[in-house]
Tab-separated table of C-alpha atoms in Angstrom:
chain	number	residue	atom	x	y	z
A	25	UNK	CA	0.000	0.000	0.000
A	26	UNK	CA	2.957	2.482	1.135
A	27	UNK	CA	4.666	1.582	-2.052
A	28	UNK	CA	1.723	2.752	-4.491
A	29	UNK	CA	1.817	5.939	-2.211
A	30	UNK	CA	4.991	6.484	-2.861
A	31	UNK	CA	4.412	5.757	-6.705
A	32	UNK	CA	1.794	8.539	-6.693
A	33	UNK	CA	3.693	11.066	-4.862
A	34	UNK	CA	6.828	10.454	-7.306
A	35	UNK	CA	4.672	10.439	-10.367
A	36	UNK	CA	2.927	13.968	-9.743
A	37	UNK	CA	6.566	15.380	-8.435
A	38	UNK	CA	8.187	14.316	-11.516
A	39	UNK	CA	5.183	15.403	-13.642
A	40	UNK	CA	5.601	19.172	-11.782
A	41	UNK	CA	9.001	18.995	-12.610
A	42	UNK	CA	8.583	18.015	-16.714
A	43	UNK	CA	6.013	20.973	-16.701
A	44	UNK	CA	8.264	23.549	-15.241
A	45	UNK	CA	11.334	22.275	-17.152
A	46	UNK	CA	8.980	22.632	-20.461
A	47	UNK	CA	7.692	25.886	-19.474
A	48	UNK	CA	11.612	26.740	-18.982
A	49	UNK	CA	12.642	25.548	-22.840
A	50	UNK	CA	15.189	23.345	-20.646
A	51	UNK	CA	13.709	20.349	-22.371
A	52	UNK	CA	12.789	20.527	-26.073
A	53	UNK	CA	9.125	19.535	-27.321
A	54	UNK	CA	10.207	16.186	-28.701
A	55	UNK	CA	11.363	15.036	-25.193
A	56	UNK	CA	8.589	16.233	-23.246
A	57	UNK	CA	5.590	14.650	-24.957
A	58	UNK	CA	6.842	11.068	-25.144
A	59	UNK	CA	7.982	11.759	-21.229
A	60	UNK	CA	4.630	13.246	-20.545
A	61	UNK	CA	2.514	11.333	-22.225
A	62	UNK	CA	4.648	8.212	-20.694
A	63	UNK	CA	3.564	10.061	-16.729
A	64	UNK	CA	-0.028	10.272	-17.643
A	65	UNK	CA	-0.394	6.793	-18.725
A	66	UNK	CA	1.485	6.205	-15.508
A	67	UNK	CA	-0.600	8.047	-13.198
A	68	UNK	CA	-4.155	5.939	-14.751
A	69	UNK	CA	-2.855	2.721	-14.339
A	70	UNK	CA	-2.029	3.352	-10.861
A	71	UNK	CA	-4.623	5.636	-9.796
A	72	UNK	CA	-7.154	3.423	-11.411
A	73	UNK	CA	-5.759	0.360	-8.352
A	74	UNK	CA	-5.987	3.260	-6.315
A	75	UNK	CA	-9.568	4.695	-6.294
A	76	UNK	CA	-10.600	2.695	-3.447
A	77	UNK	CA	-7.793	4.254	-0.977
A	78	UNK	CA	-7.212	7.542	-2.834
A	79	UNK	CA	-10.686	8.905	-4.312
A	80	UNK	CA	-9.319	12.308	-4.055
A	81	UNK	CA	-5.861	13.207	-5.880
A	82	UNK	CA	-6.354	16.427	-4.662
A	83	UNK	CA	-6.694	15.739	-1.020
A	84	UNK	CA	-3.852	12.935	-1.271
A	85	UNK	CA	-1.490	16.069	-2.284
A	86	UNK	CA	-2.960	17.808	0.600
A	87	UNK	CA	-2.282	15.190	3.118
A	88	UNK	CA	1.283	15.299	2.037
A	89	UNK	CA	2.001	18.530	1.127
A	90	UNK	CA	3.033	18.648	-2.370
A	91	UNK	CA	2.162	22.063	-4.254
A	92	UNK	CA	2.158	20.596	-7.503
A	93	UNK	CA	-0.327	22.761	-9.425
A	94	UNK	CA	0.996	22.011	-12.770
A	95	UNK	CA	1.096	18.074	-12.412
A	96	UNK	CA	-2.894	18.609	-11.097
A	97	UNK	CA	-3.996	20.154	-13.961
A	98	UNK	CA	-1.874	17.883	-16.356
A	99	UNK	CA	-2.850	14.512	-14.872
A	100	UNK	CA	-6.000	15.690	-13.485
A	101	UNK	CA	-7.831	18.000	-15.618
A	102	UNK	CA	-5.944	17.911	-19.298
A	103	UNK	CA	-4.874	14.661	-19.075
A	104	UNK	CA	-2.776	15.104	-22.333
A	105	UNK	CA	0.549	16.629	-23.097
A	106	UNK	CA	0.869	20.639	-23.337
A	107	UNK	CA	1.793	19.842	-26.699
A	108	UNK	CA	-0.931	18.272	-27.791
A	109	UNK	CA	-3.055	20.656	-26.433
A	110	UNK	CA	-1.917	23.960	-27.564
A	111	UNK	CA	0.735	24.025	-30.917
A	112	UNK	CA	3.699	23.485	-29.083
A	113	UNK	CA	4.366	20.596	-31.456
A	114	UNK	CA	4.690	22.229	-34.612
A	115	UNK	CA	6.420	20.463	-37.618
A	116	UNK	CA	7.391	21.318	-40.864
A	117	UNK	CA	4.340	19.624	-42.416
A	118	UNK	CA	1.662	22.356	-41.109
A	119	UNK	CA	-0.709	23.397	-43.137
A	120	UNK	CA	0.611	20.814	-45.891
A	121	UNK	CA	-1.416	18.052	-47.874
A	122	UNK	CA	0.271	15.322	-45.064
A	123	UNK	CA	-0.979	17.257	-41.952
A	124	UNK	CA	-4.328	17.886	-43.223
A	125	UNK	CA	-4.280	14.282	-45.182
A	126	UNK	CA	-3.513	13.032	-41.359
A	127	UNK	CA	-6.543	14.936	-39.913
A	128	UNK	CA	-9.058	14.010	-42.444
A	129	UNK	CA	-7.522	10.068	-41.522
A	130	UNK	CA	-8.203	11.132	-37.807
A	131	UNK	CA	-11.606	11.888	-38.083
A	132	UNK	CA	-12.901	8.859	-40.085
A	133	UNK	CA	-11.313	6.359	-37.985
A	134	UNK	CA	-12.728	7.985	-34.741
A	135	UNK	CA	-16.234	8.371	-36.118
A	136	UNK	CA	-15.878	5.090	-37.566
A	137	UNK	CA	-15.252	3.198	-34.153
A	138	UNK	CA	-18.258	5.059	-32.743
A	139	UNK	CA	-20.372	3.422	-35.176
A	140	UNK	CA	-18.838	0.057	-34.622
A	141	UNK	CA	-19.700	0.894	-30.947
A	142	UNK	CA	-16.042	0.873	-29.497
A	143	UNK	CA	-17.048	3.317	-26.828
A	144	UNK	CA	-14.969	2.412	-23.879
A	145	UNK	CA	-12.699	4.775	-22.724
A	146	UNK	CA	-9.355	3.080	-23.578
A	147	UNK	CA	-10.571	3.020	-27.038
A	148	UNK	CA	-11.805	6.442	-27.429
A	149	UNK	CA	-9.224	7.816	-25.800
A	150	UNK	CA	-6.354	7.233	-27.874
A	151	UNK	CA	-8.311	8.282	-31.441
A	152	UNK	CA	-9.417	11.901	-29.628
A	153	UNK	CA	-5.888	12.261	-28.743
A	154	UNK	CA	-4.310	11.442	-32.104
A	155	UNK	CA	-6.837	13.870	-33.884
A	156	UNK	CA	-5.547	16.578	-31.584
A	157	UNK	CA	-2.316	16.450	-32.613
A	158	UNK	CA	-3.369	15.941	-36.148
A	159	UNK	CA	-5.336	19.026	-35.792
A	160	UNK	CA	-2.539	21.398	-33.805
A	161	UNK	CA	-0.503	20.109	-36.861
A	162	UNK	CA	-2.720	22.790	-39.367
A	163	UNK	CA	-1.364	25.617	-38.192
A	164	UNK	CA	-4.082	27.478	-40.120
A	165	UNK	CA	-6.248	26.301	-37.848
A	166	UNK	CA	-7.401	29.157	-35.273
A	167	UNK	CA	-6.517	28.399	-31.417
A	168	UNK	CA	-10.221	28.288	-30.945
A	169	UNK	CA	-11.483	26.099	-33.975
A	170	UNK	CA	-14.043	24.207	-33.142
A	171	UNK	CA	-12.683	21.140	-33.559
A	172	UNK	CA	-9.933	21.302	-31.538
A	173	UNK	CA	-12.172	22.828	-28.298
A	174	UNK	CA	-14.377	19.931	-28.442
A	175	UNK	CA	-11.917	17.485	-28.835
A	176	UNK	CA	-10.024	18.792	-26.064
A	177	UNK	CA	-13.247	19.040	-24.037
A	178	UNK	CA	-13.981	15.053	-24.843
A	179	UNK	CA	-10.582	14.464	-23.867
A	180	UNK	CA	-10.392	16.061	-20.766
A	181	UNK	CA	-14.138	14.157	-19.946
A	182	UNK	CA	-12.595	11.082	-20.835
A	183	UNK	CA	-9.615	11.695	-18.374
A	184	UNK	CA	-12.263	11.534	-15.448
A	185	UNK	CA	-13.773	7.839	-16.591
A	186	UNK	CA	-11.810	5.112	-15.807
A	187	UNK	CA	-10.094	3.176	-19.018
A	188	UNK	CA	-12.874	0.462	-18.533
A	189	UNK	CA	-15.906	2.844	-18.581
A	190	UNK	CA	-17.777	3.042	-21.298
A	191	UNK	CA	-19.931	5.979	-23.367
A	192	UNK	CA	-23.517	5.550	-22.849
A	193	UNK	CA	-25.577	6.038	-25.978
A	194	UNK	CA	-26.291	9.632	-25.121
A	195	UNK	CA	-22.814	10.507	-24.678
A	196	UNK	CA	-21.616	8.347	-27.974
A	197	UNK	CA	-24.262	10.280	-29.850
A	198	UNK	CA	-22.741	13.758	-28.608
A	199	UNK	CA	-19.263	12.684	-29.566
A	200	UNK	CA	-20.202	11.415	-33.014
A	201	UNK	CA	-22.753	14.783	-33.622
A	202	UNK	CA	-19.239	16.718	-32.380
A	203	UNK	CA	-16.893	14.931	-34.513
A	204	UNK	CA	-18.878	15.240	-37.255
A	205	UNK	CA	-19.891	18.915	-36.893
A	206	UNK	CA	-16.209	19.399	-36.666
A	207	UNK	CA	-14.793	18.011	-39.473
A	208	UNK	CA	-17.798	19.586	-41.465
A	209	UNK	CA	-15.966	22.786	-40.235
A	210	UNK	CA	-12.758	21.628	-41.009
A	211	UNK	CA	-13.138	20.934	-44.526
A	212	UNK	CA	-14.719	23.843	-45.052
A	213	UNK	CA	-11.618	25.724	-43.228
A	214	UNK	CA	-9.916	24.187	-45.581
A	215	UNK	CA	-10.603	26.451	-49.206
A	216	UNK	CA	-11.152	29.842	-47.227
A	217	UNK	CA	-7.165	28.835	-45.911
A	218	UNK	CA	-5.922	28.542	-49.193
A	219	UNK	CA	-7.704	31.312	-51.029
């Protein structure tokens, strides 16, 4: 039991720490996302063993006095990396046929799995975040697109179901309505961009 304590306090230190040495450009984009990405999937697996002993991540750091604001919001309420969720990743493909070849790829395959009823959070999941990062890819996106605030807001509900939850058919309505609204928007971004 002490052990997975221990686990939990080490894995939202070092996530504090990767935020602040990000936020610092002491660690490059291309190291922090794999590293982050690595602490999230982390911090699931073990909170998820946890939930019966630890309900509260907040009031575990409170019990042990850890200030970690960034690690809370990153494991907690965004649940993906800070590159992923604003355009810290940027590549030499944005705005190019790949990036938006990748997004249009993105879309189908999550709207497809909705249809073919894969709605449990470990399958969602991963498809919402790859789309992201497709979509922070088009850098003539706007910040605010559509597209990428609902995805991000899916995300981030995901992040508070555990990985064996599943969608009810309300919710997997909603997401499929939002992904397809979205990419409705999207490809009509896509001539105004280019005009």
């Amino acid at each position: 039991m002490f052990d997975n304590y221990a686990d939990l306090f080490t894995i939202i230190k070092t996530t504090e720490k990767l935020e602040k040495a990000y936020v610092r450009d002491v660690i490059s984009p291309a190291e922090y996302e794999p590293a982050c990405t690595k602490l999230i999937a982390q911090f699931k697996t073990l909170w998820k063993s946890l939930k019966d002993t630890v309900p509260d991540v907040e009031r575990f750091m409170n019990a042990f006095k850890m200030d970690c604001p960034a690690a809370l919001n990153r494991l907690l309420v965004s649940g993906v990396p800070a590159t992923v969720e604003h355009k810290g990743a940027l590549s030499s493909e944005s705005g190019s046929a790949v990036a938006v070849a990748e997004c249009v790829q993105n879309y189908i395959t999550a709207m497809d799995s909705l249809k073919l009823n894969m709605v449990a959070v470990d399958q969602v999941h991963p498809l919402l975040l790859d789309l992201l990062s497709s979509l922070n890819k088009v850098l003539l996106l706007p910040a605010d697109f559509e597209g990428k605030v609902k995805t991000r807001d899916w995300i981030a509900k995901l992040n508070r179901m555990g990985a064996s939850d599943e969608l009810n058919e309300q919710e997997s309505r909603q997401l499929l309505f939002d992904l397809d609204s979205s990419y409705n928007a999207f490809m009509t971004a896509l001539p105004n961009a280019y005009k």
